[in-house]
Coordinates of C-alpha atoms in Angstrom, one line a residue:
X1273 CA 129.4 116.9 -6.0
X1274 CA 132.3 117.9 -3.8
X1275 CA 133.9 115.0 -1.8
X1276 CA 133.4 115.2 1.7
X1277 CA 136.0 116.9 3.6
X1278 CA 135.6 115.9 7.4
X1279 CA 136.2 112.5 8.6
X1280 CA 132.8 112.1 9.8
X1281 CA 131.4 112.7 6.1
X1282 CA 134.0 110.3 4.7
X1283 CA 133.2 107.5 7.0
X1284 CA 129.0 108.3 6.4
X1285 CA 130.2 108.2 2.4
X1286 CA 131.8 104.9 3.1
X1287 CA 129.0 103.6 5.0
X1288 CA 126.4 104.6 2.4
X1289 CA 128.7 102.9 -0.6
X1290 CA 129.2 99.8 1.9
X1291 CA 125.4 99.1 2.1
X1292 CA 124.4 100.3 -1.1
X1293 CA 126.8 97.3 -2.7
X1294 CA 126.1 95.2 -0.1
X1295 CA 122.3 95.1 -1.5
X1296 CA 123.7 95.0 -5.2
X1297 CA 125.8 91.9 -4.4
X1298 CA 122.7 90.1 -2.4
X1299 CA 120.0 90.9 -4.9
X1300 CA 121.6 91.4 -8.5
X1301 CA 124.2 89.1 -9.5
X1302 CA 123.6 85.1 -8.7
X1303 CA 126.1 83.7 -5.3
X1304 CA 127.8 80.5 -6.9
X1305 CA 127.8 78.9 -3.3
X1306 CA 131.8 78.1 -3.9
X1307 CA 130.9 75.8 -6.6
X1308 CA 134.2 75.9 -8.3
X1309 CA 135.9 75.4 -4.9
X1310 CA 133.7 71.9 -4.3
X1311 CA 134.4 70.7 -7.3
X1312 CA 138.3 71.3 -6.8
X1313 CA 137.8 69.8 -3.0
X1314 CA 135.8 66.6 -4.2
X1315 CA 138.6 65.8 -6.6
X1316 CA 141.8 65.9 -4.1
X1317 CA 139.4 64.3 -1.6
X1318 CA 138.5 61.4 -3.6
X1319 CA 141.9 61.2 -5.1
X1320 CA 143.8 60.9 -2.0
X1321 CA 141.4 59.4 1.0
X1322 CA 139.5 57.2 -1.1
X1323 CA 142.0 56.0 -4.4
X1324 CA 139.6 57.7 -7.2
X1325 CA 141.0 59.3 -10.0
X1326 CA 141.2 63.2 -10.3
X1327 CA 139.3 63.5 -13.6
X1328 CA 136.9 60.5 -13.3
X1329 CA 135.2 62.9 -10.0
X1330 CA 131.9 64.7 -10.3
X1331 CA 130.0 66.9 -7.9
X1332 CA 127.0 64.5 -6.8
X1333 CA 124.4 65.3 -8.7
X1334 CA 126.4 67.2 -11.1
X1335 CA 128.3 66.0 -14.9
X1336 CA 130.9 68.9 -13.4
X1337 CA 134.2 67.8 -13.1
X1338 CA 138.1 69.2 -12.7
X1339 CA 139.6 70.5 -15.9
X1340 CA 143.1 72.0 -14.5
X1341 CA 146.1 70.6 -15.0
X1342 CA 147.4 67.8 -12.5
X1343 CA 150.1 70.0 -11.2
X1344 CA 146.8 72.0 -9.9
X1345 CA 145.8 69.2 -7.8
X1346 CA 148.8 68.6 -6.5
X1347 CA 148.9 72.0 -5.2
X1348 CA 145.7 71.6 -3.9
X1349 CA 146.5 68.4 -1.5
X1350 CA 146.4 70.5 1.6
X1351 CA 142.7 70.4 0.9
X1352 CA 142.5 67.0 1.8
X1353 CA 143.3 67.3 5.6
X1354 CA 140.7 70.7 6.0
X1355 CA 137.2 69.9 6.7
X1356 CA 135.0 72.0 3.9
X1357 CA 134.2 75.5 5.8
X1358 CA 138.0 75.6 7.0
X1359 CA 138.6 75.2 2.6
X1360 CA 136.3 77.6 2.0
X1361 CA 137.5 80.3 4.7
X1362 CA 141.3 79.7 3.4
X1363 CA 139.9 80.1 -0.3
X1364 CA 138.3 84.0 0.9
X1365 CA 141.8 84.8 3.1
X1366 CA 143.7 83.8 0.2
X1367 CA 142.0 86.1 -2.6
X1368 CA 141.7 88.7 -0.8
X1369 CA 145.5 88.4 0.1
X1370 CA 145.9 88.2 -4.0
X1371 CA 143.3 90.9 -4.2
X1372 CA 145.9 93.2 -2.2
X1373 CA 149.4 91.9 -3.4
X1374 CA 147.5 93.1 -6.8
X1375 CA 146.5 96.6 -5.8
X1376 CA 149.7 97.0 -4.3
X1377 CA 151.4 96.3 -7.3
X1378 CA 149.0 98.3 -9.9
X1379 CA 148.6 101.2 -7.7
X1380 CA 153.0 101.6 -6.9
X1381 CA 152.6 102.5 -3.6
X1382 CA 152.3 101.0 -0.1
X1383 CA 148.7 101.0 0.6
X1384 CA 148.7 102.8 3.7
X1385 CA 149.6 105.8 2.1
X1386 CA 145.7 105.8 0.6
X1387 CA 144.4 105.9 4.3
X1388 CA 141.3 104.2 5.3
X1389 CA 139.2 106.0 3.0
X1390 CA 141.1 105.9 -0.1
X1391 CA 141.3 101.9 0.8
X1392 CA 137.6 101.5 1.5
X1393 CA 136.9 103.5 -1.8
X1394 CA 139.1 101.4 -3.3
X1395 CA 137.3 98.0 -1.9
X1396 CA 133.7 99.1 -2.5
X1397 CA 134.8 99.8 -5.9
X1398 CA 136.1 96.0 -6.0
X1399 CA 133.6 94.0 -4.7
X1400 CA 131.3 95.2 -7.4
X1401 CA 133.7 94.4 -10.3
X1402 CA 131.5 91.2 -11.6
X1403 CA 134.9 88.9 -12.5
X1404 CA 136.1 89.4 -9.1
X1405 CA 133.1 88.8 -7.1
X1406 CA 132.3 85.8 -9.5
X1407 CA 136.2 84.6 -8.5
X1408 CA 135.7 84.8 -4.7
X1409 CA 131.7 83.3 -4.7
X1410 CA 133.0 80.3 -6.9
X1411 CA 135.8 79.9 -4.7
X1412 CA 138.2 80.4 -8.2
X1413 CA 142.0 80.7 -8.5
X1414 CA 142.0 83.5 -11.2
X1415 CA 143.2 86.2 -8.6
X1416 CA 145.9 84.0 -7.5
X1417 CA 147.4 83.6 -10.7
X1418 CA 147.0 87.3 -11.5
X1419 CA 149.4 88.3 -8.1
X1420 CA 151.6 85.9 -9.1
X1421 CA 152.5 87.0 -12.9
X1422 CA 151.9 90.6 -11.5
X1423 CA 154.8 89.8 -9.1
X1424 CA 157.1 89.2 -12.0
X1425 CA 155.9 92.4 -13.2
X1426 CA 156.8 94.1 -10.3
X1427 CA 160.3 93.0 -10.3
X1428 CA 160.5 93.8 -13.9
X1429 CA 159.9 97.3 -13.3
X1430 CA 162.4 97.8 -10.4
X1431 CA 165.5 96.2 -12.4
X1432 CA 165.2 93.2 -10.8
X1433 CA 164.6 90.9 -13.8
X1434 CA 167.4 88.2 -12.6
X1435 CA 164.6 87.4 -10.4
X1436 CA 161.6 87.4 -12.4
X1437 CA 160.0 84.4 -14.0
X1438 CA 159.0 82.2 -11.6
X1439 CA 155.3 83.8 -10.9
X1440 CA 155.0 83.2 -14.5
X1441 CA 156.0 79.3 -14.4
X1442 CA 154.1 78.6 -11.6
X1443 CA 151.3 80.4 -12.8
X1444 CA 151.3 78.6 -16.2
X1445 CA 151.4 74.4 -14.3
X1446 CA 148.3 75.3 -12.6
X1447 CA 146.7 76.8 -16.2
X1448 CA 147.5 77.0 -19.2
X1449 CA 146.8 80.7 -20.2
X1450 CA 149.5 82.1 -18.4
X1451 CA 152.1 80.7 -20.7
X1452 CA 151.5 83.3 -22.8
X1453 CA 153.2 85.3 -20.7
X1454 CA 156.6 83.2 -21.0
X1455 CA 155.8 84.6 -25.3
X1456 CA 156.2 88.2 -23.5
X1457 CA 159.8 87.9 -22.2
X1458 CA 161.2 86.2 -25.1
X1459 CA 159.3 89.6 -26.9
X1460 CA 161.2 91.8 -24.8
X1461 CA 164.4 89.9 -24.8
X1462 CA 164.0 88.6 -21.2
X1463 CA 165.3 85.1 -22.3
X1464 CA 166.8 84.5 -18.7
X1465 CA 163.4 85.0 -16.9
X1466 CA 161.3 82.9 -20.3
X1467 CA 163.9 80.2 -19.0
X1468 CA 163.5 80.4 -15.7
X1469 CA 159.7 80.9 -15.9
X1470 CA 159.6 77.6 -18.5
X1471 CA 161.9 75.6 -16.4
X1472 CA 159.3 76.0 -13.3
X1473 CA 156.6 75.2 -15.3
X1474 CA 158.4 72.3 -16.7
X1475 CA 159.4 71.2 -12.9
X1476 CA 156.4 71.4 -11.6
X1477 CA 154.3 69.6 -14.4
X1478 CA 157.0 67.0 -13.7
X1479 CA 156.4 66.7 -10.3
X1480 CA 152.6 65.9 -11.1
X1481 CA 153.8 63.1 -13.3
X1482 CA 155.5 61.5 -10.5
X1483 CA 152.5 62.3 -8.1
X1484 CA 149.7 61.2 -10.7
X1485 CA 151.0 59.7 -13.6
X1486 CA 147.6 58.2 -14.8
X1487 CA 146.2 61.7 -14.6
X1488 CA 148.9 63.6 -16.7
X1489 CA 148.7 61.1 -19.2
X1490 CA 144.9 61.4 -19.5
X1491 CA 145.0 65.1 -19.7
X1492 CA 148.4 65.8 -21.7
X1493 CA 147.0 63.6 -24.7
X1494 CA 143.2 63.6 -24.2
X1495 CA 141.7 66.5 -21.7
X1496 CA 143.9 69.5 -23.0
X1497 CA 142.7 68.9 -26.7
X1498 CA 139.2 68.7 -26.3
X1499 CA 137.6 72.0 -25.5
X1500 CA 134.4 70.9 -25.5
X1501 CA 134.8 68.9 -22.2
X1502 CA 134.7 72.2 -20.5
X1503 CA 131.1 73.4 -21.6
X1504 CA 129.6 75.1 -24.3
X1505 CA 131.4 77.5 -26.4
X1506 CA 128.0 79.6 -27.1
X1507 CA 127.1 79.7 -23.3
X1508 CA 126.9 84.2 -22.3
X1509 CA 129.4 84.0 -20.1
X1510 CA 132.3 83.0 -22.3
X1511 CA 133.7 85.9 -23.5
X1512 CA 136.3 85.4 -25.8
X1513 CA 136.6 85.4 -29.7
X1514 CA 135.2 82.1 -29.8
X1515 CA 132.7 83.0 -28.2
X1516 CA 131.7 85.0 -30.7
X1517 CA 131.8 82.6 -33.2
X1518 CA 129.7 80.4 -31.2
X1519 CA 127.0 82.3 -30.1
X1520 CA 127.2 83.6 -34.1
X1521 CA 126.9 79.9 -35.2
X1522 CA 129.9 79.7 -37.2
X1523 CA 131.7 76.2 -36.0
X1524 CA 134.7 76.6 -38.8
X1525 CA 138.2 76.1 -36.7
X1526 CA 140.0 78.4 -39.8
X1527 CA 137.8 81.4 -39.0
X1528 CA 138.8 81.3 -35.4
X1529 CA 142.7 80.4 -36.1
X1530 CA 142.6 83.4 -38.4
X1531 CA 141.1 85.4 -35.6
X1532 CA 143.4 84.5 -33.0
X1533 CA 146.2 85.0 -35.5
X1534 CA 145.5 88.9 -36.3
X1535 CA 144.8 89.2 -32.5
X1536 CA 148.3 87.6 -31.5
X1537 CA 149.7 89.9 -34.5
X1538 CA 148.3 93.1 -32.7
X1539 CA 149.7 92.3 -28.9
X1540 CA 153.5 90.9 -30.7
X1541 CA 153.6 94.8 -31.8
X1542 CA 152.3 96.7 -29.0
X1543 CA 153.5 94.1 -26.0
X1544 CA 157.2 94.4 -27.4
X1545 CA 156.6 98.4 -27.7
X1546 CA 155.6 98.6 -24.6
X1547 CA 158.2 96.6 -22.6
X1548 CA 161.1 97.8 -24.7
X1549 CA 160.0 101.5 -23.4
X1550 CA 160.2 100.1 -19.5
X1551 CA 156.0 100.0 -19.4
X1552 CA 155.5 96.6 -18.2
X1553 CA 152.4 97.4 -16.6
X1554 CA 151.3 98.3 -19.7
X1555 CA 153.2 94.8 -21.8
X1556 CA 151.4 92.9 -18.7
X1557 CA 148.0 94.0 -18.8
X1558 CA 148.1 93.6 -22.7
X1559 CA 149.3 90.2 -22.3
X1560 CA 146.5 89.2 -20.0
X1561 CA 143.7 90.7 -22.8
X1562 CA 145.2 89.1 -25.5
X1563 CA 145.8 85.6 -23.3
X1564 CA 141.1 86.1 -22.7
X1565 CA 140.8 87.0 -26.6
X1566 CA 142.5 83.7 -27.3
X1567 CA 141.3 80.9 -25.1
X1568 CA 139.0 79.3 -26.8
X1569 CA 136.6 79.9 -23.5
X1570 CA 137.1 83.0 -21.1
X1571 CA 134.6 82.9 -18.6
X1572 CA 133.5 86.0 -16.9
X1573 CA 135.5 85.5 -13.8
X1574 CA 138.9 85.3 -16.0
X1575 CA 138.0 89.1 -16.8
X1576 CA 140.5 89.7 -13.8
X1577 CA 142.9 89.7 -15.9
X1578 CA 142.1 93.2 -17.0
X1579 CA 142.5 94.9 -14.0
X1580 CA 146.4 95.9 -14.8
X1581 CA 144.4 97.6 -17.8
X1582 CA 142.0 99.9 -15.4
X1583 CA 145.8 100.9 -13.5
X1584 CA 147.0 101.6 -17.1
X1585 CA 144.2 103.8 -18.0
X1586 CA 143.9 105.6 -15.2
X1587 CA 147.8 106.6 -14.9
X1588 CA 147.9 107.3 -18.3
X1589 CA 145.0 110.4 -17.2
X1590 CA 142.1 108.8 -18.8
X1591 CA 140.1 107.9 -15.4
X1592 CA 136.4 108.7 -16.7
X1593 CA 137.3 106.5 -19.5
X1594 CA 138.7 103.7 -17.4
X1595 CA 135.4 104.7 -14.8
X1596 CA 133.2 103.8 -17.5
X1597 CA 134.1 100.7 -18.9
X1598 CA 135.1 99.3 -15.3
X1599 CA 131.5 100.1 -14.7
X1600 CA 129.6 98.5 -16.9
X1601 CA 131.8 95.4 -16.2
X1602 CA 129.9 95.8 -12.4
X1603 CA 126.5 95.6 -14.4
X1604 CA 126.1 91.6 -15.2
X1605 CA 125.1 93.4 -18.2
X1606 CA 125.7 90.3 -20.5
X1607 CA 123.3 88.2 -18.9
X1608 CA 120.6 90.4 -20.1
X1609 CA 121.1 87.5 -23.2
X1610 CA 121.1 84.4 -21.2
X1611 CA 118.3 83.1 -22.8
X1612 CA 118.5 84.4 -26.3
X1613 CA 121.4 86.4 -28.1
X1614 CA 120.2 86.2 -31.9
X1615 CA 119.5 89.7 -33.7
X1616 CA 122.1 93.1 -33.7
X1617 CA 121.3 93.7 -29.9
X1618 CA 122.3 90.1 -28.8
X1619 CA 125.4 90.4 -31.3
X1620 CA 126.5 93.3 -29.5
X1621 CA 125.1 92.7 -26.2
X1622 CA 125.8 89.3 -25.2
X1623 CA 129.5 90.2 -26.1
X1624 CA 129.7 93.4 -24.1
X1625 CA 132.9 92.6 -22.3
X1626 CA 134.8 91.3 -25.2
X1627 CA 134.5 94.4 -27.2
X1628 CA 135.7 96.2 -23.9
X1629 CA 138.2 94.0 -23.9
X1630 CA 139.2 94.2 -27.8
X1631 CA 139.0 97.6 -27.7
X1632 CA 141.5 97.7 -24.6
X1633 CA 143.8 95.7 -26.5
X1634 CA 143.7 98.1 -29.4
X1635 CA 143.5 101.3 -27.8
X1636 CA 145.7 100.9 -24.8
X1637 CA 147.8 103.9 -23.8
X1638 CA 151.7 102.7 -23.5
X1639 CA 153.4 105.8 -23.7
X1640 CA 154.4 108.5 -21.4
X1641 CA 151.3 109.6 -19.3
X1642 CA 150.0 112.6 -19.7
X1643 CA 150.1 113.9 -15.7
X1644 CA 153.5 113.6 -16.2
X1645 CA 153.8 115.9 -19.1
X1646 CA 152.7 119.6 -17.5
X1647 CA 154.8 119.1 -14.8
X1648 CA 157.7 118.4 -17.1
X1649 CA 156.9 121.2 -19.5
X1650 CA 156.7 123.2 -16.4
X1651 CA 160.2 122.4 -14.6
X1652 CA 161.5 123.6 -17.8
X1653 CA 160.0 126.7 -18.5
X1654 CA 160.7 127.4 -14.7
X1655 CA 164.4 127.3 -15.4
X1656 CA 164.8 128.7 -18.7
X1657 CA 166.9 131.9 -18.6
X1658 CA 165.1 135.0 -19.1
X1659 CA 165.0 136.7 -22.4
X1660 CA 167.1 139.8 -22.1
X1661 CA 165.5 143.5 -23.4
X1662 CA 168.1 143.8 -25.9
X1663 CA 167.6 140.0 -27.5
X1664 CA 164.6 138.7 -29.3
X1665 CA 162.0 136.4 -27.5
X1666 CA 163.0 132.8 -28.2
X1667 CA 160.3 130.1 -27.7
X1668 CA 161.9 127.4 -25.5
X1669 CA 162.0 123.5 -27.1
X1670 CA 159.2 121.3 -26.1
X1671 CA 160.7 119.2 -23.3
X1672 CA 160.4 115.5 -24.2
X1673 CA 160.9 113.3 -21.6
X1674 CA 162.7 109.7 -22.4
X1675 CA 161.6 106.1 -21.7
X1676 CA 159.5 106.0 -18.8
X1677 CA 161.2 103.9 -15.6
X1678 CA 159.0 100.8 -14.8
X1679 CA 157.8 102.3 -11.7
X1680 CA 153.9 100.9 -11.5
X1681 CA 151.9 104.8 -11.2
X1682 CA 148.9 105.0 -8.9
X1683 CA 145.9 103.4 -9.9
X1684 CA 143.1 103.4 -7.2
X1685 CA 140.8 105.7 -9.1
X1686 CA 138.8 103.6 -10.8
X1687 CA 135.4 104.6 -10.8
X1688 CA 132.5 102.1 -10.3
X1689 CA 128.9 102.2 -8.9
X1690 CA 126.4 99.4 -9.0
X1691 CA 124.9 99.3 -12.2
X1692 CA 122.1 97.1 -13.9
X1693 CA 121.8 93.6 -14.0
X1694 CA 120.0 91.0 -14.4
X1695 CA 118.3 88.8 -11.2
X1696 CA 118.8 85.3 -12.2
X1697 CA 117.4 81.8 -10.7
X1698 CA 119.8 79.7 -9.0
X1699 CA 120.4 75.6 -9.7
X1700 CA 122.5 72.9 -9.4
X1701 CA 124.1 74.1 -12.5
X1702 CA 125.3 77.6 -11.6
X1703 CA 126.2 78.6 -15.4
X1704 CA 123.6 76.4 -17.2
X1705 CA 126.5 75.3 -20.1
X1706 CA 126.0 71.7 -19.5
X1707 CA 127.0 69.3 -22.4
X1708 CA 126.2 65.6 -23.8
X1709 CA 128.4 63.1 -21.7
X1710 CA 132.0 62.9 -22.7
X1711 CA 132.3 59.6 -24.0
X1712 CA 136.0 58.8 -22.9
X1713 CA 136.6 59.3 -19.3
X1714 CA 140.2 59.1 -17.1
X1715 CA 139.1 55.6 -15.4
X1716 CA 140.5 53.0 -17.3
X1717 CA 137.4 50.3 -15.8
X1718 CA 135.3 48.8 -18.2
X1719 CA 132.2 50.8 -16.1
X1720 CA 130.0 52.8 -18.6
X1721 CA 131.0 56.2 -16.4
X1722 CA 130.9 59.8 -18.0
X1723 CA 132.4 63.0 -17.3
X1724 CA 131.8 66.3 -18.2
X1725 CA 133.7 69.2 -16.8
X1726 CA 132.1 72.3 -15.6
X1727 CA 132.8 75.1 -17.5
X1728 CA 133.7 78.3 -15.2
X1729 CA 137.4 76.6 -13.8
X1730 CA 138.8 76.2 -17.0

């Protein structure tokens, strides 16, 4: 099917793609109502206005509680003077700022030089990626965090590493995965941006200790070690190696260090390849699969993290390969195994987007890409001398080119269409991963209180 070539066809073809995943999003996947985002407004609104304690807070009628960081919700105090729809308003303005400051940086280019219909393409194509609808219908943070380690990447690429790190430490105080990204520069031999991005991350977790030093102690020596205050491990929508495990029964901590082991081995070898060659598009978006393989719970909406793998794929000339898997992470195709994902087909089902995202990892293109090649072999051939009549043909050298220059390459090509999913019933509990009580809460009152954190903000 040729693309249309009058404006009037292009705008009919955006039209038709507008409505057709305007339906998807209304009927397939399950609106989370913000949840995410009440939970993180209840906390700083009980905290500040009425002297409650940031981890003790649960949504009413809910065990769901905050599991960031403090430095988190001292970021999030301006919440505290906003009324609920003006949070919820700045929470859609702000990811969809993050969703551009990303596409901006993955694609190389100003954005304007797409047009409107290479940008519409580009935003149909978005709002049916599952992680990043799930990140702006919970009201998530995922997306900000993504633009700013993305920024450092961006100044990375253009020489400008005396800048770099401070995306990174910001990032990592308001979550932990992050960090892993601080383990990148020192890969690469960055050690001035690993010490600048460490230091924010330092100064910033130290100005939550002066803000709430009840809650830092609580979470530095309790909340951060125990992984099962965020939810279940086995729950579908954690998608991580543990994950695995889980929903395979195995509970053994060695099987899962030794997992996370091999998988750090894997990303040391290519991350370092890849930034020593100037990709850091490529070290970044192999950083941020690694950094979902490894948490001990990746919900789906962390999958946003493989974006700056789509932009890698696709520059690298492998489009209907970066089409494909982009589109069956549109598909909700996981929850297919909501209720049961025992046998071969749950085994490989239920886990759908951590093989994509295993296989990313090990299959990742970090070398030269291959548009870039032709033209190369081209330019040269172009002005080689002739042979003369009296000498004997000589076959020119293959032209290799060196170390690609960071320079992010176009990346708005992804393909995606609305694929199948899964209708499911809303509730108060909008993932169902619900635990037993956690028997040690933040408030130091002799109350019998409980808290149990809800799984997708961790």
């Amino acid at each position: 099917m040729n693309p249309p070539r009058t404006d009037r066809g292009r705008l009919l073809l955006l039209l038709a793609l507008a409505t057709a995943v305007t339906v998807f999003t209304a009927t397939v996947p399950l609106l989370r109502d913000w949840f995410d985002l009440r939970v993180y407004y209840g906390a700083v609104d009980s905290w500040v206005r009425h002297g409650g304690r940031i981890y003790d807070y649960r949504v009413p009628g809910t065990t769901y509680g905050f599991t960031y960081p403090p430095f988190a919700a001292v970021a999030m105090l301006p919440m505290a003077v906003l009324p609920l729809p003006a949070v919820i308003a700045g929470s859609v303005l702000l990811n969809a700022t993050a969703t551009a400051v990303v596409a901006r940086v993955l694609s190389g280019r100003p954005l304007r030089r797409f047009g409107w219909y290479g940008c519409g393409l580009a935003v149909c194509a978005l709002a049916l990626f599952e992680p990043l609808r799930d990140t702006f219908s919970f009201g998530q943070v995922n997306l900000l965090l993504l633009a700013l380690v993305l920024a450092d990447a961006w100044l990375l690429a253009r020489g400008r590493g005396r800048w770099a790190g401070w995306g990174i430490g910001l990032a990592a105080a308001v979550k932990l995965t992050p960090a892993l990204f601080i383990g990148l520069l020192l890969l690469a031999g960055r050690r001035r941006a690993a010490a600048v991005a460490t230091a924010v991350a330092g100064g910033a977790t130290a100005l939550a200790v002066w803000a709430a030093p009840d809650a830092s102690r609580f979470y530095w020596t309790q909340a951060m070690w125990d992984t099962t205050r965020v939810g279940r491990l086995d729950y579908v929508s954690n998608q991580s190696l543990q994950g695995i495990l889980a929903r395979l029964g195995e509970t053994d901590r060695a099987v899962w260090a030794v997992a996370v082991l091999l998988t750090l081995g894997v990303w040391a070898v290519r991350a370092r390849a890849a930034a020593v060659a100037g990709e850091w598009t490529a070290a970044f978006a192999l950083t941020g699969l690694t950094a979902c393989l490894i948490s001990p719970i990746t919900w789906v909406h962390h999958l946003v993290w493989l974006l700056p793998a789509f932009a890698v794929l696709v520059r690298a000339g492998h489009a209907r390969v970066a089409g494909a898997l982009y589109a069956v992470l549109c598909t909700s195709v996981v929850w297919l195994w909501f209720d049961d994902a025992s046998g071969v087909d749950g085994f490989l089902g239920s886990n759908t987007y951590t093989w994509i995202t295993l296989g990313l990892l090990l299959w990742l293109p970090t070398g030269q890409p291959r548009a870039a090649r032709p033209f190369l072999a081209r330019r040269a051939k172009a002005t080689a001398p002739a042979p003369s009549a009296d000498a004997p043909t000589i076959t020119p050298a293959r032209v290799q080119s060196g170390p690609r220059s960071g320079t992010v390459a176009a990346a708005t090509g992804s393909a995606a269409g609305p694929g199948r999913g899964l209708p499911r019933r809303a509730s108060s509990d909008p993932t169902a991963a619900t635990r037993p009580a956690a028997p040690n809460p933040q408030s130091s009152s002799s109350r019998a209180s409980s808290y149990t954190a809800k799984p997708p903000p961790a």
